[in-house]
mmCIF file of C-alpha atoms and ligand atoms in Angstrom:
data_model
loop_
_atom_site.group_PDB
_atom_site.id
_atom_site.type_symbol
_atom_site.label_atom_id
_atom_site.label_comp_id
_atom_site.label_asym_id
_atom_site.label_seq_id
_atom_site.Cartn_x
_atom_site.Cartn_y
_atom_site.Cartn_z
ATOM 1 C CA MET A 1 55.054 87.513 13.649
ATOM 2 C CA LYS A 2 57.945 87.592 16.116
ATOM 3 C CA LYS A 3 56.573 86.691 19.531
ATOM 4 C CA ILE A 4 53.713 84.524 20.763
ATOM 5 C CA GLY A 5 52.271 84.613 24.289
ATOM 6 C CA VAL A 6 50.814 81.431 25.765
ATOM 7 C CA LEU A 7 48.541 81.020 28.772
ATOM 8 C CA THR A 8 46.509 78.362 30.553
ATOM 9 C CA SER A 9 43.133 79.535 31.770
ATOM 10 C CA GLY A 10 39.978 78.322 33.510
ATOM 11 C CA GLY A 11 39.828 74.818 34.974
ATOM 12 C CA ASP A 12 43.121 72.942 34.859
ATOM 13 C CA ALA A 13 43.529 69.636 33.058
ATOM 14 C CA PRO A 14 46.340 67.069 32.837
ATOM 15 C CA GLY A 15 48.227 67.652 29.591
ATOM 16 C CA MET A 16 48.191 71.449 29.704
ATOM 17 C CA ASN A 17 51.943 71.328 30.396
ATOM 18 C CA ALA A 18 52.488 69.086 27.380
ATOM 19 C CA ALA A 19 50.594 71.615 25.239
ATOM 20 C CA LEU A 20 52.661 74.480 26.644
ATOM 21 C CA ARG A 21 55.866 72.571 25.909
ATOM 22 C CA ALA A 22 54.756 71.982 22.328
ATOM 23 C CA VAL A 23 53.889 75.656 21.798
ATOM 24 C CA VAL A 24 57.266 76.801 23.144
ATOM 25 C CA ARG A 25 59.250 74.275 21.115
ATOM 26 C CA ALA A 26 57.270 74.939 17.945
ATOM 27 C CA CYS A 27 58.038 78.642 18.366
ATOM 28 C CA LYS A 28 61.728 77.856 18.622
ATOM 29 C CA TYR A 29 61.480 75.541 15.585
ATOM 30 C CA TYR A 30 59.938 78.355 13.527
ATOM 31 C CA ASP A 31 62.407 80.867 14.939
ATOM 32 C CA ILE A 32 60.049 83.066 16.920
ATOM 33 C CA LYS A 33 60.003 83.953 20.606
ATOM 34 C CA SER A 34 57.544 82.644 23.176
ATOM 35 C CA VAL A 35 56.372 84.160 26.422
ATOM 36 C CA GLY A 36 54.520 82.312 29.192
ATOM 37 C CA ILE A 37 51.756 84.322 30.831
ATOM 38 C CA ARG A 38 51.083 83.267 34.439
ATOM 39 C CA GLN A 39 47.656 82.714 36.024
ATOM 40 C CA GLY A 40 45.654 82.924 32.807
ATOM 41 C CA TYR A 41 44.337 86.376 31.949
ATOM 42 C CA GLU A 42 45.418 87.642 35.399
ATOM 43 C CA GLY A 43 49.020 87.461 34.171
ATOM 44 C CA LEU A 44 48.200 89.753 31.253
ATOM 45 C CA ILE A 45 46.519 92.243 33.555
ATOM 46 C CA ASN A 46 49.327 92.119 36.146
ATOM 47 C CA ASN A 47 52.166 91.915 33.611
ATOM 48 C CA ASP A 48 53.255 88.589 35.070
ATOM 49 C CA MET A 49 55.093 86.957 32.178
ATOM 50 C CA ILE A 50 58.263 85.031 31.498
ATOM 51 C CA GLU A 51 60.241 84.435 28.313
ATOM 52 C CA LEU A 52 60.411 80.706 27.605
ATOM 53 C CA GLY A 53 62.734 78.546 25.560
ATOM 54 C CA PRO A 54 62.931 74.834 24.764
ATOM 55 C CA ARG A 55 64.863 74.091 27.950
ATOM 56 C CA SER A 56 62.437 75.970 30.210
ATOM 57 C CA VAL A 57 59.801 73.387 29.364
ATOM 58 C CA LYS A 58 61.940 70.331 30.037
ATOM 59 C CA ASN A 59 60.528 67.594 32.302
ATOM 60 C CA ILE A 60 56.975 68.869 32.169
ATOM 61 C CA ILE A 61 55.376 66.616 29.526
ATOM 62 C CA ASN A 62 54.718 64.094 32.298
ATOM 63 C CA GLN A 63 53.415 66.569 34.883
ATOM 64 C CA GLY A 64 49.744 67.200 35.605
ATOM 65 C CA GLY A 65 48.469 70.692 36.381
ATOM 66 C CA THR A 66 50.045 73.687 34.699
ATOM 67 C CA ILE A 67 53.404 75.240 35.532
ATOM 68 C CA LEU A 68 52.037 78.589 34.327
ATOM 69 C CA LYS A 69 49.211 78.217 36.844
ATOM 70 C CA THR A 70 45.663 79.029 35.927
ATOM 71 C CA ALA A 71 43.084 81.401 37.292
ATOM 72 C CA ARG A 72 39.601 82.696 36.795
ATOM 73 C CA SER A 73 39.961 86.413 36.156
ATOM 74 C CA ALA A 74 36.953 88.572 36.983
ATOM 75 C CA GLU A 75 38.900 91.672 35.907
ATOM 76 C CA PHE A 76 39.366 90.354 32.376
ATOM 77 C CA LYS A 77 35.590 90.400 32.055
ATOM 78 C CA THR A 78 35.727 94.206 32.300
ATOM 79 C CA ILE A 79 36.859 96.514 29.496
ATOM 80 C CA GLU A 80 39.259 98.232 31.927
ATOM 81 C CA GLY A 81 40.889 94.866 32.688
ATOM 82 C CA ARG A 82 41.204 93.992 29.012
ATOM 83 C CA GLN A 83 42.697 97.442 28.280
ATOM 84 C CA LYS A 84 45.414 96.756 30.878
ATOM 85 C CA ALA A 85 45.971 93.343 29.316
ATOM 86 C CA TYR A 86 46.365 94.917 25.874
ATOM 87 C CA ASN A 87 48.800 97.535 27.181
ATOM 88 C CA HIS A 88 51.005 94.817 28.671
ATOM 89 C CA LEU A 89 50.889 92.773 25.489
ATOM 90 C CA LYS A 90 52.113 95.770 23.502
ATOM 91 C CA GLN A 91 54.731 96.621 26.132
ATOM 92 C CA ASN A 92 56.108 93.068 25.788
ATOM 93 C CA ASN A 93 55.874 93.082 21.976
ATOM 94 C CA ILE A 94 53.592 90.046 21.950
ATOM 95 C CA ASP A 95 51.924 89.685 18.550
ATOM 96 C CA ALA A 96 49.501 86.831 19.178
ATOM 97 C CA LEU A 97 48.154 84.490 21.860
ATOM 98 C CA VAL A 98 47.708 80.761 22.303
ATOM 99 C CA VAL A 99 44.959 80.181 24.860
ATOM 100 C CA ILE A 100 44.856 76.744 26.467
ATOM 101 C CA GLY A 101 41.537 76.369 28.290
ATOM 102 C CA GLY A 102 37.820 75.801 27.980
ATOM 103 C CA ASP A 103 34.989 77.651 26.283
ATOM 104 C CA GLY A 104 35.012 80.429 28.926
ATOM 105 C CA SER A 105 38.649 81.160 28.129
ATOM 106 C CA PHE A 106 37.870 81.128 24.394
ATOM 107 C CA THR A 107 34.972 83.541 24.928
ATOM 108 C CA GLY A 108 37.337 85.930 26.708
ATOM 109 C CA ALA A 109 39.922 85.698 23.913
ATOM 110 C CA ASN A 110 37.233 86.245 21.298
ATOM 111 C CA ILE A 111 35.974 89.424 22.958
ATOM 112 C CA PHE A 112 39.562 90.615 23.411
ATOM 113 C CA HIS A 113 40.230 90.038 19.713
ATOM 114 C CA LYS A 114 37.151 91.991 18.656
ATOM 115 C CA GLU A 115 38.238 94.965 20.775
ATOM 116 C CA PHE A 116 42.002 94.992 20.249
ATOM 117 C CA ASN A 117 42.584 92.836 17.179
ATOM 118 C CA ILE A 118 45.043 90.467 18.862
ATOM 119 C CA PRO A 119 45.191 87.211 16.869
ATOM 120 C CA PHE A 120 44.692 84.073 18.927
ATOM 121 C CA ILE A 121 44.185 80.337 18.583
ATOM 122 C CA GLY A 122 42.585 78.216 21.295
ATOM 123 C CA ILE A 123 43.600 74.744 22.444
ATOM 124 C CA PRO A 124 40.874 72.763 24.227
ATOM 125 C CA GLY A 125 42.145 71.853 27.694
ATOM 126 C CA THR A 126 39.404 70.491 29.940
ATOM 127 C CA ILE A 127 38.668 67.103 31.442
ATOM 128 C CA ASP A 128 34.973 67.329 30.499
ATOM 129 C CA ASN A 129 35.387 66.693 26.739
ATOM 130 C CA ASP A 130 32.455 69.028 26.112
ATOM 131 C CA ILE A 131 33.992 71.302 23.483
ATOM 132 C CA PHE A 132 32.685 71.269 19.935
ATOM 133 C CA GLY A 133 35.262 70.937 17.162
ATOM 134 C CA THR A 134 37.371 68.179 18.644
ATOM 135 C CA ASP A 135 36.791 64.495 19.332
ATOM 136 C CA PHE A 136 38.878 64.767 22.481
ATOM 137 C CA THR A 137 39.906 67.578 24.784
ATOM 138 C CA ILE A 138 43.253 67.549 26.580
ATOM 139 C CA GLY A 139 42.886 65.959 30.013
ATOM 140 C CA TYR A 140 39.785 63.900 29.301
ATOM 141 C CA ASP A 141 41.548 60.598 28.731
ATOM 142 C CA THR A 142 43.650 61.008 31.880
ATOM 143 C CA ALA A 143 40.559 61.872 33.929
ATOM 144 C CA LEU A 144 38.773 58.770 32.601
ATOM 145 C CA ASN A 145 41.690 56.604 33.635
ATOM 146 C CA THR A 146 41.745 58.182 37.088
ATOM 147 C CA VAL A 147 38.023 57.515 37.452
ATOM 148 C CA ILE A 148 38.130 53.869 36.402
ATOM 149 C CA ASP A 149 41.117 53.273 38.661
ATOM 150 C CA ALA A 150 39.109 54.684 41.591
ATOM 151 C CA ILE A 151 35.945 52.759 40.694
ATOM 152 C CA ASP A 152 37.912 49.510 40.362
ATOM 153 C CA LYS A 153 39.053 50.049 43.953
ATOM 154 C CA LEU A 154 35.523 50.806 45.108
ATOM 155 C CA ARG A 155 34.327 47.661 43.364
ATOM 156 C CA ASP A 156 36.704 45.564 45.483
ATOM 157 C CA THR A 157 35.174 46.820 48.694
ATOM 158 C CA ALA A 158 31.627 46.850 47.270
ATOM 159 C CA THR A 159 31.996 43.183 46.354
ATOM 160 C CA SER A 160 33.468 42.200 49.719
ATOM 161 C CA HIS A 161 30.565 43.776 51.612
ATOM 162 C CA ASP A 162 27.744 43.247 49.095
ATOM 163 C CA ARG A 163 27.235 47.000 48.851
ATOM 164 C CA VAL A 164 25.735 49.393 46.350
ATOM 165 C CA PHE A 165 28.153 52.239 45.651
ATOM 166 C CA PHE A 166 27.016 55.556 44.217
ATOM 167 C CA VAL A 167 30.018 57.287 42.678
ATOM 168 C CA GLU A 168 29.834 60.941 41.687
ATOM 169 C CA VAL A 169 32.157 61.968 38.865
ATOM 170 C CA MET A 170 32.796 65.379 37.291
ATOM 171 C CA GLY A 171 30.598 66.727 34.518
ATOM 172 C CA ARG A 172 28.268 69.612 35.386
ATOM 173 C CA ASP A 173 26.878 69.953 31.898
ATOM 174 C CA ALA A 174 28.232 66.905 30.120
ATOM 175 C CA GLY A 175 28.044 63.173 30.780
ATOM 176 C CA PHE A 176 31.100 62.070 28.787
ATOM 177 C CA ILE A 177 33.184 61.163 31.831
ATOM 178 C CA ALA A 178 30.276 59.395 33.540
ATOM 179 C CA LEU A 179 29.116 57.433 30.508
ATOM 180 C CA ASN A 180 32.539 56.252 29.365
ATOM 181 C CA SER A 181 33.932 55.524 32.824
ATOM 182 C CA GLY A 182 30.648 53.800 33.702
ATOM 183 C CA ILE A 183 30.908 51.481 30.714
ATOM 184 C CA ALA A 184 34.602 50.844 31.378
ATOM 185 C CA SER A 185 34.057 50.036 35.041
ATOM 186 C CA GLY A 186 30.947 47.891 34.576
ATOM 187 C CA ALA A 187 28.430 50.203 36.230
ATOM 188 C CA GLN A 188 24.900 48.911 36.738
ATOM 189 C CA ASP A 189 23.490 52.340 35.976
ATOM 190 C CA ILE A 190 24.863 55.679 34.755
ATOM 191 C CA LEU A 191 23.097 58.987 35.313
ATOM 192 C CA ILE A 192 24.063 61.915 33.085
ATOM 193 C CA PRO A 193 22.719 65.442 32.529
ATOM 194 C CA GLU A 194 21.776 64.726 28.895
ATOM 195 C CA GLU A 195 19.389 61.882 29.730
ATOM 196 C CA ARG A 196 16.028 61.997 31.471
ATOM 197 C CA ASP A 197 16.502 59.464 34.255
ATOM 198 C CA SER A 198 14.202 58.674 37.162
ATOM 199 C CA VAL A 199 14.592 57.138 40.616
ATOM 200 C CA GLU A 200 12.048 54.499 39.536
ATOM 201 C CA ASP A 201 14.170 53.450 36.565
ATOM 202 C CA LEU A 202 17.276 53.349 38.738
ATOM 203 C CA CYS A 203 15.495 51.184 41.325
ATOM 204 C CA SER A 204 14.223 48.844 38.597
ATOM 205 C CA SER A 205 17.759 48.493 37.286
ATOM 206 C CA LEU A 206 19.105 47.655 40.749
ATOM 207 C CA GLU A 207 16.232 45.215 41.405
ATOM 208 C CA ARG A 208 16.885 43.528 38.074
ATOM 209 C CA SER A 209 20.552 43.132 38.880
ATOM 210 C CA GLU A 210 19.717 41.719 42.299
ATOM 211 C CA LYS A 211 17.307 39.182 40.764
ATOM 212 C CA SER A 212 19.935 38.130 38.260
ATOM 213 C CA GLY A 213 22.261 37.267 41.139
ATOM 214 C CA LYS A 214 24.364 40.411 41.540
ATOM 215 C CA LYS A 215 25.248 41.073 45.146
ATOM 216 C CA SER A 216 26.850 44.475 44.666
ATOM 217 C CA SER A 217 26.524 47.283 42.167
ATOM 218 C CA ILE A 218 28.159 50.485 41.042
ATOM 219 C CA VAL A 219 26.034 53.471 40.022
ATOM 220 C CA VAL A 220 27.963 56.274 38.310
ATOM 221 C CA VAL A 221 26.406 59.719 38.664
ATOM 222 C CA ALA A 222 27.590 62.824 36.794
ATOM 223 C CA GLU A 223 27.709 65.991 38.920
ATOM 224 C CA GLY A 224 25.117 67.596 36.671
ATOM 225 C CA GLU A 225 22.470 64.831 36.649
ATOM 226 C CA LYS A 226 19.044 66.299 37.148
ATOM 227 C CA LEU A 227 17.678 64.323 40.111
ATOM 228 C CA GLY A 228 19.053 66.413 42.959
ATOM 229 C CA GLY A 229 22.585 65.130 43.361
ATOM 230 C CA VAL A 230 24.242 61.882 44.347
ATOM 231 C CA PHE A 231 23.378 62.082 48.079
ATOM 232 C CA GLU A 232 19.701 62.774 47.398
ATOM 233 C CA LEU A 233 19.571 59.938 44.880
ATOM 234 C CA ALA A 234 21.171 57.518 47.317
ATOM 235 C CA LYS A 235 18.699 58.627 50.005
ATOM 236 C CA GLN A 236 15.714 58.047 47.760
ATOM 237 C CA VAL A 237 16.907 54.597 46.736
ATOM 238 C CA GLN A 238 17.647 53.769 50.381
ATOM 239 C CA ASN A 239 14.095 54.815 51.365
ATOM 240 C CA ARG A 240 12.656 52.422 48.812
ATOM 241 C CA HIS A 241 15.131 49.680 49.626
ATOM 242 C CA PRO A 242 16.102 49.794 53.302
ATOM 243 C CA GLU A 243 17.766 46.387 52.840
ATOM 244 C CA TYR A 244 20.438 47.803 50.487
ATOM 245 C CA ASP A 245 23.804 48.635 52.052
ATOM 246 C CA ILE A 246 24.457 51.908 50.191
ATOM 247 C CA ARG A 247 27.606 54.026 50.220
ATOM 248 C CA VAL A 248 28.327 57.281 48.400
ATOM 249 C CA THR A 249 31.737 58.361 47.119
ATOM 250 C CA VAL A 250 32.418 61.734 45.520
ATOM 251 C CA LEU A 251 35.622 61.491 43.513
ATOM 252 C CA GLY A 252 36.048 65.274 43.301
ATOM 253 C CA HIS A 253 39.268 66.998 42.352
ATOM 254 C CA ILE A 254 41.460 63.913 42.073
ATOM 255 C CA GLN A 255 39.914 63.706 38.601
ATOM 256 C CA ARG A 256 41.764 66.876 37.594
ATOM 257 C CA GLY A 257 45.213 65.743 38.665
ATOM 258 C CA GLY A 258 47.826 63.184 37.834
ATOM 259 C CA SER A 259 50.377 62.514 35.177
ATOM 260 C CA PRO A 260 48.753 62.830 31.728
ATOM 261 C CA SER A 261 48.088 59.643 29.782
ATOM 262 C CA CYS A 262 49.974 58.869 26.569
ATOM 263 C CA HIS A 263 46.862 59.870 24.616
ATOM 264 C CA ASP A 264 46.695 63.284 26.280
ATOM 265 C CA ARG A 265 50.419 63.927 25.863
ATOM 266 C CA VAL A 266 50.324 63.159 22.150
ATOM 267 C CA LEU A 267 47.114 65.141 21.646
ATOM 268 C CA ALA A 268 48.537 68.141 23.505
ATOM 269 C CA SER A 269 51.781 67.940 21.531
ATOM 270 C CA ARG A 270 49.948 67.913 18.198
ATOM 271 C CA LEU A 271 47.577 70.741 19.106
ATOM 272 C CA GLY A 272 50.357 72.919 20.542
ATOM 273 C CA ILE A 273 52.284 72.739 17.287
ATOM 274 C CA ALA A 274 49.110 73.219 15.211
ATOM 275 C CA ALA A 275 48.228 76.393 17.134
ATOM 276 C CA VAL A 276 51.631 77.968 16.430
ATOM 277 C CA GLU A 277 51.503 76.954 12.778
ATOM 278 C CA GLY A 278 47.982 78.369 12.482
ATOM 279 C CA LEU A 279 49.080 81.737 13.850
ATOM 280 C CA LEU A 280 52.126 81.790 11.572
ATOM 281 C CA ASN A 281 49.802 81.143 8.631
ATOM 282 C CA GLY A 282 47.851 84.254 9.535
ATOM 283 C CA GLN A 283 44.901 82.414 11.088
ATOM 284 C CA THR A 284 43.016 83.696 14.101
ATOM 285 C CA ASN A 285 39.819 83.089 16.118
ATOM 286 C CA LEU A 286 40.134 79.353 15.640
ATOM 287 C CA MET A 287 40.393 76.372 17.903
ATOM 288 C CA ALA A 288 42.819 73.579 17.079
ATOM 289 C CA GLY A 289 41.212 70.193 17.617
ATOM 290 C CA ILE A 290 41.352 66.602 16.518
ATOM 291 C CA ARG A 291 38.727 64.907 14.339
ATOM 292 C CA SER A 292 39.084 61.328 13.053
ATOM 293 C CA ASN A 293 42.708 61.523 14.138
ATOM 294 C CA LYS A 294 43.467 64.568 11.971
ATOM 295 C CA VAL A 295 44.219 68.057 13.259
ATOM 296 C CA VAL A 296 41.433 70.439 12.290
ATOM 297 C CA PHE A 297 40.626 74.086 12.989
ATOM 298 C CA THR A 298 37.137 75.195 14.009
ATOM 299 C CA PRO A 299 35.951 78.823 14.098
ATOM 300 C CA ILE A 300 35.968 79.813 17.752
ATOM 301 C CA ASP A 301 32.348 81.055 17.589
ATOM 302 C CA GLU A 302 31.268 77.543 16.657
ATOM 303 C CA ALA A 303 33.470 75.933 19.294
ATOM 304 C CA ILE A 304 31.871 78.141 21.937
ATOM 305 C CA LYS A 305 28.250 77.903 20.817
ATOM 306 C CA LYS A 306 27.887 74.286 19.738
ATOM 307 C CA HIS A 307 28.212 71.222 21.927
ATOM 308 C CA ASN A 308 29.280 67.664 21.355
ATOM 309 C CA GLU A 309 26.343 65.287 21.626
ATOM 310 C CA ILE A 310 26.399 62.114 23.655
ATOM 311 C CA ASP A 311 26.512 59.145 21.286
ATOM 312 C CA SER A 312 23.291 57.137 21.665
ATOM 313 C CA GLU A 313 25.177 53.992 20.710
ATOM 314 C CA LEU A 314 27.201 54.355 23.926
ATOM 315 C CA ILE A 315 24.010 54.587 25.975
ATOM 316 C CA LYS A 316 22.814 51.398 24.293
ATOM 317 C CA VAL A 317 26.118 49.687 25.106
ATOM 318 C CA ALA A 318 25.787 50.695 28.765
ATOM 319 C CA ASN A 319 22.201 49.407 28.896
ATOM 320 C CA ILE A 320 22.896 46.084 27.201
ATOM 321 C CA LEU A 321 25.851 45.341 29.450
ATOM 322 C CA ALA A 322 23.877 46.105 32.611
ATOM 323 C CA ILE A 323 21.555 43.178 31.917
HETATM 324 P P1 ADP B 401 36.989 77.583 31.138
HETATM 325 O O1 ADP B 401 37.937 78.219 30.183
HETATM 326 O O2 ADP B 401 37.571 76.350 31.756
HETATM 327 O O3 ADP B 401 35.610 77.386 30.537
HETATM 328 P P2 ADP B 401 36.007 79.866 32.736
HETATM 329 O O4 ADP B 401 34.605 79.819 32.232
HETATM 330 O O5 ADP B 401 36.209 80.086 34.192
HETATM 331 O O6 ADP B 401 36.844 78.543 32.409
HETATM 332 O O7 ADP B 401 36.756 81.044 31.944
HETATM 333 C C1 ADP B 401 38.109 81.328 32.199
HETATM 334 C C2 ADP B 401 38.356 82.810 32.161
HETATM 335 O O8 ADP B 401 38.054 83.317 30.855
HETATM 336 C C3 ADP B 401 37.488 83.649 33.092
HETATM 337 O O9 ADP B 401 37.949 83.654 34.410
HETATM 338 C C4 ADP B 401 37.611 85.025 32.454
HETATM 339 O O10 ADP B 401 38.812 85.636 32.818
HETATM 340 C C5 ADP B 401 37.637 84.671 30.965
HETATM 341 N N1 ADP B 401 36.277 84.843 30.439
HETATM 342 C C6 ADP B 401 35.253 83.960 30.462
HETATM 343 N N2 ADP B 401 34.133 84.507 29.937
HETATM 344 C C7 ADP B 401 34.455 85.780 29.594
HETATM 345 C C8 ADP B 401 33.748 86.889 29.023
HETATM 346 N N3 ADP B 401 32.449 86.784 28.704
HETATM 347 N N4 ADP B 401 34.419 88.044 28.817
HETATM 348 C C9 ADP B 401 35.722 88.152 29.135
HETATM 349 N N5 ADP B 401 36.440 87.156 29.691
HETATM 350 C C10 ADP B 401 35.832 85.992 29.918
#
């Protein structure tokens, strides 16, 4: 193996740059070349690539986003698009790929491998932490810290005005951000896609907190909760309790940005090196992840198909503390 291509694909996450830096420097360490592919799979299709060396990735470990940029490529979902991608890989003498992204990006790489036999290893970069085969995905810890920082600020104003704040956080299919940030920011209730919640239960929780002397409350709602969205929920609670002073805040894309936390930088650094080492050892169709603080590889099919479960102990913690 002489040259590895690296790309960031799908939704961006803080720490992708740290992973890129680790891939490039590991390549140099093992005396092989590295090429950055811009805009995810679009860069393969459009032959938009750049040779990288250790100094081209200086000063990026602390930067959010991805200097390679990321994209969602509809063309890569077609065989014609993937044929173009393959042609450009061959033209640039790239032997293998490191794909930093989520399960969509891994699915694309997997299909590409089956058709053109290009070895690849995936690195889980997504704030949602919903990828099987790793305890943590790159960007998750930073996103959690962004969320609790924002909720702490909302709590100040909620307390001053005796308000109930509904805060929507990211997580269309997974409640990891909501559950953990909710516990860390002292939420009265947390609504996640994995749990069957009801407006009645939420109202009971708020009534209980009021009776116990709480004058303001925070309710954390994952994007993907099943009760019609944060605005609808707030409306229904308001209808039942016209006396509540309710406000809704959608945190949105700020959760994707910012300088990566120490945890995400170290994780990204370890997984970037592991991916290069895996490829050099002749491995392919794997995802590098972290389990019990050890680097592990998971077959990509498993990483795509299976999902991390919400820990019921965490739900219990949230419930006990909302007493
Ligand atoms: P993420 O990697 O964050 O889950 P996406 O689901 O948007 O993000 O996937 C990123 C990209 O991976 C897509 O834009 C597409 O180019 C590629 N991809 C996803 N699914 C497939 C597929 N079934 N076949 C080919 N490429 C795919």
